PDB file of C-alpha atoms and ligand atoms in Angstrom:
ATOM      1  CA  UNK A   1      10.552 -12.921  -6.402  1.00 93.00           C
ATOM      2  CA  UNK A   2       9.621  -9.776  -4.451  1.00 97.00           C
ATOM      3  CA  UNK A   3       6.576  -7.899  -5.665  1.00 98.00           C
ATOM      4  CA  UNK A   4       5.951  -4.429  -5.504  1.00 98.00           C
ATOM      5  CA  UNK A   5       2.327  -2.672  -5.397  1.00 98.00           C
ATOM      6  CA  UNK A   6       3.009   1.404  -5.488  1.00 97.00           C
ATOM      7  CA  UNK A   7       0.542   3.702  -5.260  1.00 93.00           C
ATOM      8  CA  UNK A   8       0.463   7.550  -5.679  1.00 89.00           C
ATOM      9  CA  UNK A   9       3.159   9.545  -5.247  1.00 89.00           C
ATOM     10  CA  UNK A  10       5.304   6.998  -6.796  1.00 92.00           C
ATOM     11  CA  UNK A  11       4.071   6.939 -10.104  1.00 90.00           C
ATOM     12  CA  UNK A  12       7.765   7.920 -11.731  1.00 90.00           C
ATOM     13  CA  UNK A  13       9.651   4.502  -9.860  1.00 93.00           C
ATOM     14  CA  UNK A  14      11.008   2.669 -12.815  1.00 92.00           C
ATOM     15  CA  UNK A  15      13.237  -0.150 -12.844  1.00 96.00           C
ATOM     16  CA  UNK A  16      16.635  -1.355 -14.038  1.00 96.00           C
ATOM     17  CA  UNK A  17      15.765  -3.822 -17.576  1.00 95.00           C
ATOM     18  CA  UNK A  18      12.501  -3.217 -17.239  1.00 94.00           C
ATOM     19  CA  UNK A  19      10.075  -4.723 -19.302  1.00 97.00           C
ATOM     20  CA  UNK A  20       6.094  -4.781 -19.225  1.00 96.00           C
ATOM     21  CA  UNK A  21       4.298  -8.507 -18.957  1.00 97.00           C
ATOM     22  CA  UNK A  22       1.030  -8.727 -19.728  1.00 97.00           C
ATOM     23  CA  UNK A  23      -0.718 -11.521 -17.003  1.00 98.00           C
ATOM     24  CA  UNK A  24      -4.244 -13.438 -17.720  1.00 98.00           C
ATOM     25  CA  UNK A  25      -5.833 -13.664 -14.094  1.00 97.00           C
ATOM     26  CA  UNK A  26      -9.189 -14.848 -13.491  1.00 96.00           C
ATOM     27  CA  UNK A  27      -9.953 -11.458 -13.434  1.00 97.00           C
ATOM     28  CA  UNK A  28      -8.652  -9.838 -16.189  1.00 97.00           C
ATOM     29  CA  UNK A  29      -5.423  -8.640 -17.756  1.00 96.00           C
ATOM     30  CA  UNK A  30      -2.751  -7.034 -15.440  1.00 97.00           C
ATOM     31  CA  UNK A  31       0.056  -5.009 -16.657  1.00 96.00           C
ATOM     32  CA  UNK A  32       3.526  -6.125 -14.762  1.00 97.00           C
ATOM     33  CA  UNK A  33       6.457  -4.206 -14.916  1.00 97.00           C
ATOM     34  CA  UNK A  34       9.673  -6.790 -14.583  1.00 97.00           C
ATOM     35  CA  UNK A  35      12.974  -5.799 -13.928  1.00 97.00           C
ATOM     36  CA  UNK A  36      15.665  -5.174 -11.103  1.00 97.00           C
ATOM     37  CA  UNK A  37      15.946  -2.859  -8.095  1.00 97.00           C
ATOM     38  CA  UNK A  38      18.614  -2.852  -6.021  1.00 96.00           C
ATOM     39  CA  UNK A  39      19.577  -5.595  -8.111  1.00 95.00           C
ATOM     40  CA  UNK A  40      16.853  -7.733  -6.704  1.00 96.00           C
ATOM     41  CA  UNK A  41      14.618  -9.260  -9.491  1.00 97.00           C
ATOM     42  CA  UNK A  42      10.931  -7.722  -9.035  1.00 98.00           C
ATOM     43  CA  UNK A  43       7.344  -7.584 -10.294  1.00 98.00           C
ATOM     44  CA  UNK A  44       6.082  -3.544  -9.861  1.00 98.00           C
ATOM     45  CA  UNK A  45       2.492  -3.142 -10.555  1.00 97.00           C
ATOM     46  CA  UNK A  46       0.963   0.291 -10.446  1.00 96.00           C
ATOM     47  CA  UNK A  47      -1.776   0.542  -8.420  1.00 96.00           C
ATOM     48  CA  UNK A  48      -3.772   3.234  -9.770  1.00 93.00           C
ATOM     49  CA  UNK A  49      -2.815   2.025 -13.690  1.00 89.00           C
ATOM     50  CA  UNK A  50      -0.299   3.515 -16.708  1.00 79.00           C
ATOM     51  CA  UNK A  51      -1.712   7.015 -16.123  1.00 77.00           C
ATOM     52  CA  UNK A  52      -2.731   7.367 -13.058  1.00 76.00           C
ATOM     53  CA  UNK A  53      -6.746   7.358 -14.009  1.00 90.00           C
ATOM     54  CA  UNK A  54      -7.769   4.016 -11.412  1.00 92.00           C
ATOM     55  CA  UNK A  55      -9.806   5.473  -8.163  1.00 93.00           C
ATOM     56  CA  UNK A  56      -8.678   3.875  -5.004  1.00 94.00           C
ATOM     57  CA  UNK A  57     -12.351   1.671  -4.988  1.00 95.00           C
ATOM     58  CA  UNK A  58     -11.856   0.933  -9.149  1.00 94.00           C
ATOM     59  CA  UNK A  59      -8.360  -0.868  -8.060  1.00 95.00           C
ATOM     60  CA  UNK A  60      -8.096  -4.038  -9.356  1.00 97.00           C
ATOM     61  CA  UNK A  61      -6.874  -5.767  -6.406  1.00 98.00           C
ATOM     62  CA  UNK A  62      -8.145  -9.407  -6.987  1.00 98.00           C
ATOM     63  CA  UNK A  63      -6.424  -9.379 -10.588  1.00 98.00           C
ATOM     64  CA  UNK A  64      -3.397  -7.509  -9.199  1.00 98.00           C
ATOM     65  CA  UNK A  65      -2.718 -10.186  -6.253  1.00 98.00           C
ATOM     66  CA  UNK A  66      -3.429 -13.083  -8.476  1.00 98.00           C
ATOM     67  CA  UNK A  67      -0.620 -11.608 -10.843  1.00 98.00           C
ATOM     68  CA  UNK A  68       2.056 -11.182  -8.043  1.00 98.00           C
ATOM     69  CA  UNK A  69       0.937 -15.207  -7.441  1.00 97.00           C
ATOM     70  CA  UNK A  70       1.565 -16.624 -11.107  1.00 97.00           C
ATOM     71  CA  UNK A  71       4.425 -14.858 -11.302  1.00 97.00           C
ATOM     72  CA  UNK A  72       5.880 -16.494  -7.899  1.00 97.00           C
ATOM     73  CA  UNK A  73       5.930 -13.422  -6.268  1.00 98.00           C
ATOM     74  CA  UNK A  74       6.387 -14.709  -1.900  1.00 97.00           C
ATOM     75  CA  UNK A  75       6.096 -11.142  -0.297  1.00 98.00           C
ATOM     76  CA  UNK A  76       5.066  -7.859  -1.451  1.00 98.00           C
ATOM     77  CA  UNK A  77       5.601  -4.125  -0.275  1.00 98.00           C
ATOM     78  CA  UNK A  78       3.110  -1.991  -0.458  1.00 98.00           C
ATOM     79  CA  UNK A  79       3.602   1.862  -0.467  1.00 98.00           C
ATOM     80  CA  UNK A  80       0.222   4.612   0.113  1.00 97.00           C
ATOM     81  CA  UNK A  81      -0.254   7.488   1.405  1.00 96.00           C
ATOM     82  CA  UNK A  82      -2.297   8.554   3.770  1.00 97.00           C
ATOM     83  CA  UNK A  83      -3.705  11.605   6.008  1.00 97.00           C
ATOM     84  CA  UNK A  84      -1.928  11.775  10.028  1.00 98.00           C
ATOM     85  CA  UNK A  85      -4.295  11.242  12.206  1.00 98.00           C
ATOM     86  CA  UNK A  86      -1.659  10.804  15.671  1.00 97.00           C
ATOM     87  CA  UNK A  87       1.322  12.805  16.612  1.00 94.00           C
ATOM     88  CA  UNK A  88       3.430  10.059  14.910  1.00 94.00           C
ATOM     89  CA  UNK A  89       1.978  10.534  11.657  1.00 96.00           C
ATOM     90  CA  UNK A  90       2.230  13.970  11.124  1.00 95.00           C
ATOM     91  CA  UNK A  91       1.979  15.197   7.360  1.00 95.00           C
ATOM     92  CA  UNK A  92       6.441  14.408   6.174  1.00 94.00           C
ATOM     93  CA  UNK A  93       6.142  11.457   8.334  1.00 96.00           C
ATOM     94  CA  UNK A  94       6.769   8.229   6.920  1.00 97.00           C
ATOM     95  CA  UNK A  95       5.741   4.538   9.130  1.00 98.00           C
ATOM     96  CA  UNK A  96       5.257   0.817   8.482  1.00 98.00           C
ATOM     97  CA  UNK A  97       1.574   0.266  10.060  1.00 98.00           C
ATOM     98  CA  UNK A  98       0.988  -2.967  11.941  1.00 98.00           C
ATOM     99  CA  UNK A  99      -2.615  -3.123  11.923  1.00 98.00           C
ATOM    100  CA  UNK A 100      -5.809  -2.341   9.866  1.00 98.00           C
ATOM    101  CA  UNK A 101      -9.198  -1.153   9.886  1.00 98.00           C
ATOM    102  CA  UNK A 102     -11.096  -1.519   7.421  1.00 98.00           C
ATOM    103  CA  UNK A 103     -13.914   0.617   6.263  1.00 98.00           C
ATOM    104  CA  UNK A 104     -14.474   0.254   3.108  1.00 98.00           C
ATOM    105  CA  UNK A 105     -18.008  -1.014   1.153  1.00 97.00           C
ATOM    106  CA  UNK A 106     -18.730  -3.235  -1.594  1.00 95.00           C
ATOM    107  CA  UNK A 107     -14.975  -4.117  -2.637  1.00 97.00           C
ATOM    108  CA  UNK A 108     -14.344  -7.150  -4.215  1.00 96.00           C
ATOM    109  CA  UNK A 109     -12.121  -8.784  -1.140  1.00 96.00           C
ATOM    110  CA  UNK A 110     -11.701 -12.400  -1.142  1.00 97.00           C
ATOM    111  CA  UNK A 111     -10.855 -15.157  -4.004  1.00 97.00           C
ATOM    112  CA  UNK A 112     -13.416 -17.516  -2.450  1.00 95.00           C
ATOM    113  CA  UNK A 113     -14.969 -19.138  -4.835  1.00 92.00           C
ATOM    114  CA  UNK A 114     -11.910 -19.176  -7.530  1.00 93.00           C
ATOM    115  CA  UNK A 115     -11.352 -22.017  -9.312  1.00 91.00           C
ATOM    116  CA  UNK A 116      -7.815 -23.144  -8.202  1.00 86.00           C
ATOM    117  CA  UNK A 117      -8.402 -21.098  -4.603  1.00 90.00           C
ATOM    118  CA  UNK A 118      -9.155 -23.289  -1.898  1.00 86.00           C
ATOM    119  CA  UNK A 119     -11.832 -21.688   0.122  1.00 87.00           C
ATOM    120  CA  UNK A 120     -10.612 -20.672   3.761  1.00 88.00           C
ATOM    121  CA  UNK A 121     -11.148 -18.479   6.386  1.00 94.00           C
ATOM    122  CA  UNK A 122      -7.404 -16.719   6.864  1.00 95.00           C
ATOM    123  CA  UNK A 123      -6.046 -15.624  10.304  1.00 97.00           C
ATOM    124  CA  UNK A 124      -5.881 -11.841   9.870  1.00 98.00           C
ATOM    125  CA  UNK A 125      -4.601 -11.288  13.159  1.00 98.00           C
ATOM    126  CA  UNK A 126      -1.334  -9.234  12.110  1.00 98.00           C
ATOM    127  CA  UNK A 127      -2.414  -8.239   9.151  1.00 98.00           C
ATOM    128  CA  UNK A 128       1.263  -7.627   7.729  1.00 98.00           C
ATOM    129  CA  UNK A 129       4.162  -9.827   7.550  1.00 98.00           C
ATOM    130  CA  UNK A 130       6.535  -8.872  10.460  1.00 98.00           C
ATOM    131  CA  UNK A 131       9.578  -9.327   8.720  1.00 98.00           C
ATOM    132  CA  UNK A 132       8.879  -7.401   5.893  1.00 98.00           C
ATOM    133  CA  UNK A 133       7.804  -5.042   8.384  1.00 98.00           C
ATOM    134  CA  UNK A 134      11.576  -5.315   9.910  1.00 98.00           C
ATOM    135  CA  UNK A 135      12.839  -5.132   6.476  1.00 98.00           C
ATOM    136  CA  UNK A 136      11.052  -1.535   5.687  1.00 98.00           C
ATOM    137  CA  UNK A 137      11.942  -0.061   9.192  1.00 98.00           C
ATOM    138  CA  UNK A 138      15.620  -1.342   8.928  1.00 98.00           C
ATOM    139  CA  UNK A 139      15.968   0.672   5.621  1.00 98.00           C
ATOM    140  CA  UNK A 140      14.919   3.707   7.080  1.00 98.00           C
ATOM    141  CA  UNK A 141      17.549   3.431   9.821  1.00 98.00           C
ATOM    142  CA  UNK A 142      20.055   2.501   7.286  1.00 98.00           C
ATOM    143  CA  UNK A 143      19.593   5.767   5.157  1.00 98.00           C
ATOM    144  CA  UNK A 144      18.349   7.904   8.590  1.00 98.00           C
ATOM    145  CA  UNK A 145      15.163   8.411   7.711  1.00 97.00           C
ATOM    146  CA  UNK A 146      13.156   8.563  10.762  1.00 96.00           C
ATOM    147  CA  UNK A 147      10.417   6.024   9.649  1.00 98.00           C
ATOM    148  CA  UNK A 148       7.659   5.333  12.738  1.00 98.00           C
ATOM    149  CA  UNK A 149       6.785   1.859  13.883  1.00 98.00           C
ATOM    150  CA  UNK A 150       3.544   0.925  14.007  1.00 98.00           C
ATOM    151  CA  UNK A 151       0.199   2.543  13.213  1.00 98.00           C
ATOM    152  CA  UNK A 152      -3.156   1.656  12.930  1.00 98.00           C
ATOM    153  CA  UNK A 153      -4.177   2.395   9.421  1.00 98.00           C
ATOM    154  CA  UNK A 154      -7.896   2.879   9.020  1.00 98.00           C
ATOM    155  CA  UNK A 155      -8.549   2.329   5.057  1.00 98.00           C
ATOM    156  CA  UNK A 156     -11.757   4.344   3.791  1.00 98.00           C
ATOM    157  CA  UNK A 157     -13.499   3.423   0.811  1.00 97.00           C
ATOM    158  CA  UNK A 158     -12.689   6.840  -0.958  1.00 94.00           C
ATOM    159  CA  UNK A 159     -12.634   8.630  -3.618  1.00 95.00           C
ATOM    160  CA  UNK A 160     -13.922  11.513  -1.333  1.00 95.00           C
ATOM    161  CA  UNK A 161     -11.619  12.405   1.852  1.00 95.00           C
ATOM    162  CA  UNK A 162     -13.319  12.010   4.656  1.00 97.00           C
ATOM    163  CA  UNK A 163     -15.287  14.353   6.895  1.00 97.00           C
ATOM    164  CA  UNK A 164     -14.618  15.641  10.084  1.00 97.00           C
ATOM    165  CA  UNK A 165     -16.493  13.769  12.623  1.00 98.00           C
ATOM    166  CA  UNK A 166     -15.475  10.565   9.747  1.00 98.00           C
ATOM    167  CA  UNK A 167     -12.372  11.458  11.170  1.00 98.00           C
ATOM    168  CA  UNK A 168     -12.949  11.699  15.249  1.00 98.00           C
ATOM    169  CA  UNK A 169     -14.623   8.419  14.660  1.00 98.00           C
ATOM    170  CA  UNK A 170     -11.600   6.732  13.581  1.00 98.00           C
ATOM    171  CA  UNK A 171      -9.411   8.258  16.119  1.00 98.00           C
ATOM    172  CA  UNK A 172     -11.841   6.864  18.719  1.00 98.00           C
ATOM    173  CA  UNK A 173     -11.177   3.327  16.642  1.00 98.00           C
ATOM    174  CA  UNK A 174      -8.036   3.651  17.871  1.00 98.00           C
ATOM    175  CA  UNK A 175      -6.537   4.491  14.188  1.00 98.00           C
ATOM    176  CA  UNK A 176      -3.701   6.408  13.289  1.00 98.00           C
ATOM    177  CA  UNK A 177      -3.396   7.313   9.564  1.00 98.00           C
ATOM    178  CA  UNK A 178      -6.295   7.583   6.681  1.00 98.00           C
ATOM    179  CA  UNK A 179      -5.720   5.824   3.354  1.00 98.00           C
ATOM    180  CA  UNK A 180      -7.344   4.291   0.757  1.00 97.00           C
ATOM    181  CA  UNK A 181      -6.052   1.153  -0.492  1.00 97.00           C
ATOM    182  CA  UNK A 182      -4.682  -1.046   1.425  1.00 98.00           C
ATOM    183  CA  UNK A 183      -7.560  -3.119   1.457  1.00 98.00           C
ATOM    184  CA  UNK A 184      -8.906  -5.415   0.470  1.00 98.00           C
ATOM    185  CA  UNK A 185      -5.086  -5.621  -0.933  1.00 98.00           C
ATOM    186  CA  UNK A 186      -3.572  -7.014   2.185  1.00 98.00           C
ATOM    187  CA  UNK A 187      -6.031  -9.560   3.107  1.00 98.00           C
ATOM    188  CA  UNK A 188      -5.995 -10.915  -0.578  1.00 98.00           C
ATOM    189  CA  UNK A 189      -2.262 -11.325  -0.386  1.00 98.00           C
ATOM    190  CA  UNK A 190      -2.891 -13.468   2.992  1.00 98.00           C
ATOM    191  CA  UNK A 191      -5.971 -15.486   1.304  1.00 97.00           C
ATOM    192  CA  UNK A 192      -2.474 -16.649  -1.837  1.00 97.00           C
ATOM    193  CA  UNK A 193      -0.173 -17.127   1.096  1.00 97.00           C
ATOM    194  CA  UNK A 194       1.754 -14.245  -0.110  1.00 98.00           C
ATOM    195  CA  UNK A 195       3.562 -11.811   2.593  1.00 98.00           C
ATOM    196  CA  UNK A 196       2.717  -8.135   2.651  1.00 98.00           C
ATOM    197  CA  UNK A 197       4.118  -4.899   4.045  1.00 98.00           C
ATOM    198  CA  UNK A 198       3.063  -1.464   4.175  1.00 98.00           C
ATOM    199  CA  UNK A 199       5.115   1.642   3.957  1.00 98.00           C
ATOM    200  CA  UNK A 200       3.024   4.814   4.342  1.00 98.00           C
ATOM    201  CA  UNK A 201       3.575   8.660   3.487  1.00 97.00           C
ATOM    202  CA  UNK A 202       1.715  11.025   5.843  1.00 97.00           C
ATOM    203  CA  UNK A 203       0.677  13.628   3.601  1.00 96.00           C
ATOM    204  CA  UNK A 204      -1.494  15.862   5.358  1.00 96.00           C
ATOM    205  CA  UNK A 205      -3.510  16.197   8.151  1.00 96.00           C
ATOM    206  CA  UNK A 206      -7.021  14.090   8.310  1.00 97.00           C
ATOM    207  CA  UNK A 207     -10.018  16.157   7.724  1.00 96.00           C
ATOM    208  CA  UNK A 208     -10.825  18.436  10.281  1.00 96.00           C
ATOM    209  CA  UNK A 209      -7.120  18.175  12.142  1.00 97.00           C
ATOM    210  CA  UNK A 210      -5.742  21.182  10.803  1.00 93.00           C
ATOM    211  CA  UNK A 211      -8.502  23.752  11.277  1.00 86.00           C
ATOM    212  CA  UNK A 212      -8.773  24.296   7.597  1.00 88.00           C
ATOM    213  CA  UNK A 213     -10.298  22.421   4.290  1.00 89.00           C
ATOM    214  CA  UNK A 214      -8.109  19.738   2.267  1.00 89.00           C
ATOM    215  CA  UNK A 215      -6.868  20.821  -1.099  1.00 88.00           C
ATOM    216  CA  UNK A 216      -5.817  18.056  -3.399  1.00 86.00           C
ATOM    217  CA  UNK A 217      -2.695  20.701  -4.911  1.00 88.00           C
ATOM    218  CA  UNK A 218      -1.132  21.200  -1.013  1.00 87.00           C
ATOM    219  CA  UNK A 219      -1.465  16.589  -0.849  1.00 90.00           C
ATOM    220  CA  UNK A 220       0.145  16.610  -3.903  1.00 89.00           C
ATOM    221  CA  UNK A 221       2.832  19.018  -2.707  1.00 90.00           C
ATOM    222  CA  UNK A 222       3.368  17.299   0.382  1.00 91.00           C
ATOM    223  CA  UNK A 223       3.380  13.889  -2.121  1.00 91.00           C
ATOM    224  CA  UNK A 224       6.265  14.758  -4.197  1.00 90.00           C
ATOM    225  CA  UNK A 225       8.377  16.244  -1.068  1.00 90.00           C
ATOM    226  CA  UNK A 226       8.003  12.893   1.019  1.00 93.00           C
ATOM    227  CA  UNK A 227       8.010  10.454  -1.833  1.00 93.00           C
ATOM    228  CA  UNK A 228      11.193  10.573  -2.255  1.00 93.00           C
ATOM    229  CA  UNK A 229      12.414   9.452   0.862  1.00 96.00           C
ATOM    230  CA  UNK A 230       9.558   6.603   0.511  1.00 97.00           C
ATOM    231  CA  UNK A 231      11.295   5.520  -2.947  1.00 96.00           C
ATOM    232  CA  UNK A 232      14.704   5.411  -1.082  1.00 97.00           C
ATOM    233  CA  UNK A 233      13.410   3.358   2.176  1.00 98.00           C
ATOM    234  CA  UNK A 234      11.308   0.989  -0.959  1.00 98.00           C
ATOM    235  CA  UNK A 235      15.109   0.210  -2.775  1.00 97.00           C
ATOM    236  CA  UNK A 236      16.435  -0.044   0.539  1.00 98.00           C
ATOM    237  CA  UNK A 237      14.064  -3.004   2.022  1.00 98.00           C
ATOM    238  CA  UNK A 238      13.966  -4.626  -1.194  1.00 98.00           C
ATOM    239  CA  UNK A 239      18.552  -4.837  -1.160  1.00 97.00           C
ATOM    240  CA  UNK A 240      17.478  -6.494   2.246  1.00 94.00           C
ATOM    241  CA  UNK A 241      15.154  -9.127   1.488  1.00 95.00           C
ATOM    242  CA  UNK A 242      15.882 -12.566   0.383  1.00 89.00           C
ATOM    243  CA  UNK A 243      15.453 -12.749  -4.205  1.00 83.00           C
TER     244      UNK A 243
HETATM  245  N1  LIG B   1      -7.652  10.462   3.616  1.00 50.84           N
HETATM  246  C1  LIG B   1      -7.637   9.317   2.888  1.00 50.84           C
HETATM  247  N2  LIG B   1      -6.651   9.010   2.060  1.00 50.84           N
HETATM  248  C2  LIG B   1      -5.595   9.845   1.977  1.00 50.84           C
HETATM  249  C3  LIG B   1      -5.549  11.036   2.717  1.00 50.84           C
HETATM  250  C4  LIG B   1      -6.625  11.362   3.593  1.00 50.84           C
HETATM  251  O1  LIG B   1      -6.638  12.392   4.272  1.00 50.84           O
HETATM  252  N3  LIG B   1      -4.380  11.648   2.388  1.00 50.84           N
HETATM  253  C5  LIG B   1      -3.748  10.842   1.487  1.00 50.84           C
HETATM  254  N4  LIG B   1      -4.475   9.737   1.233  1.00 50.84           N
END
């Protein structure tokens, strides 16, 4: 089954027969949405809950991951957005990252130590799964939406965007885009053997790009424009991948 972890911006995706699941994980409850899309069988969790009210550090992720697993879930797609930090990632862009930095603090990030986890130290080299990668960037040319490949996505630990020289710092890390959430999402889905893509939404400039301060109303104007295309290239992948 092919799992899907949205975050914001896509709060409205719904499916065909959907119904919610409640799964018991190790660490706590998670709410699972079941149902078709592109009349592929899937498992859609929410990442930032029901309504919307889960900060990107108050995420869930070990509970979420362990879900997608007991329900058989092999790969997930991911969707975030994030602020452009490169020409390629300019605020309307969307692109399927292939690597990660990670900066956040304090996050709950591995299942070592699980009962029913055996302990190991997982190759992280390529952090996501290349052919869901292919998958995501094979929609986009199916529908023409120009959707960039590649990107290093530098994930912050958030709530707060980030400041300026926060930002020049990253770009001399080599990264591309600014988001949130990705981890420790992605490196939990390694640790259960599960496959994970990324598909991002550039919704603004970084801090300090654009020569003026961030409002949260001009992301989330920029959110609902470019979302939509992200929701198309999401269906699209998913008609592509094997059930
Ligand atoms: N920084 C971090 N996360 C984000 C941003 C940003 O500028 N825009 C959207 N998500």
């Amino acid at each position: 089954m092919i799992g899907l972890i949205v975050g914001s911006g896509m709060q409205d995706l719904s499916l065909e027969s959907e119904r919610a699941q409640s799964v018991d994980t190790p660490f706590g409850t998670v709410e699972v949405l079941c149902g078709t899309l592109a009349q592929k069988p899937v498992a859609l969790i929410k990442r930032h809950g029901k309504n919307h009210c889960l900060a990107p550090h108050q995420v869930p992720s070990r509970a979420n991951i362990w879900a997608m697993k007991s329900l058989g879930v092999k790969s997930i797609l991911a969707t975030g957005t994030v602020g452009g930090m490169s020409g390629d990632h300019a605020p309307g862009h969307l692109s399927v990252p292939n690597q990660i930095v990670d900066y956040t603090v304090g996050r709950e990030s591995s299942f070592w130590g699980t009962p029913g986890f055996e302990s190991t130290h997982i190759d992280f080299t390529e952090p996501f799964d290349e052919a869901l990668r292919a998958a995501l960037l094979e929609a986009g040319k199916a529908l023409k939406i120009f959707v960039t490949d590649g990107g290093v996505y530098a994930c912050t630990q958030g709530p707060r965007l980030e400041t300026a020289a926060e930002v020049r710092r990253m770009i001399m890390d080599g990264c591309d885009m600014v988001g949130m959430t990705a981890m420790p999402e992605a490196a939990l889905a390694r640790e259960l053997g599960i496959g994970y893509g990324l598909l991002c939404a550039s919704v603004n400039w970084a801090a300090g790009l654009s020569g003026t301060a961030l409002t949260w109303d001009e992301i989330r104007q920029s959110m609902q424009k470019v979302c939509r295309y992200m929701q198309a290239v999401l269906a699209q992948a998913v008609a592509r991948l094997p059930e």
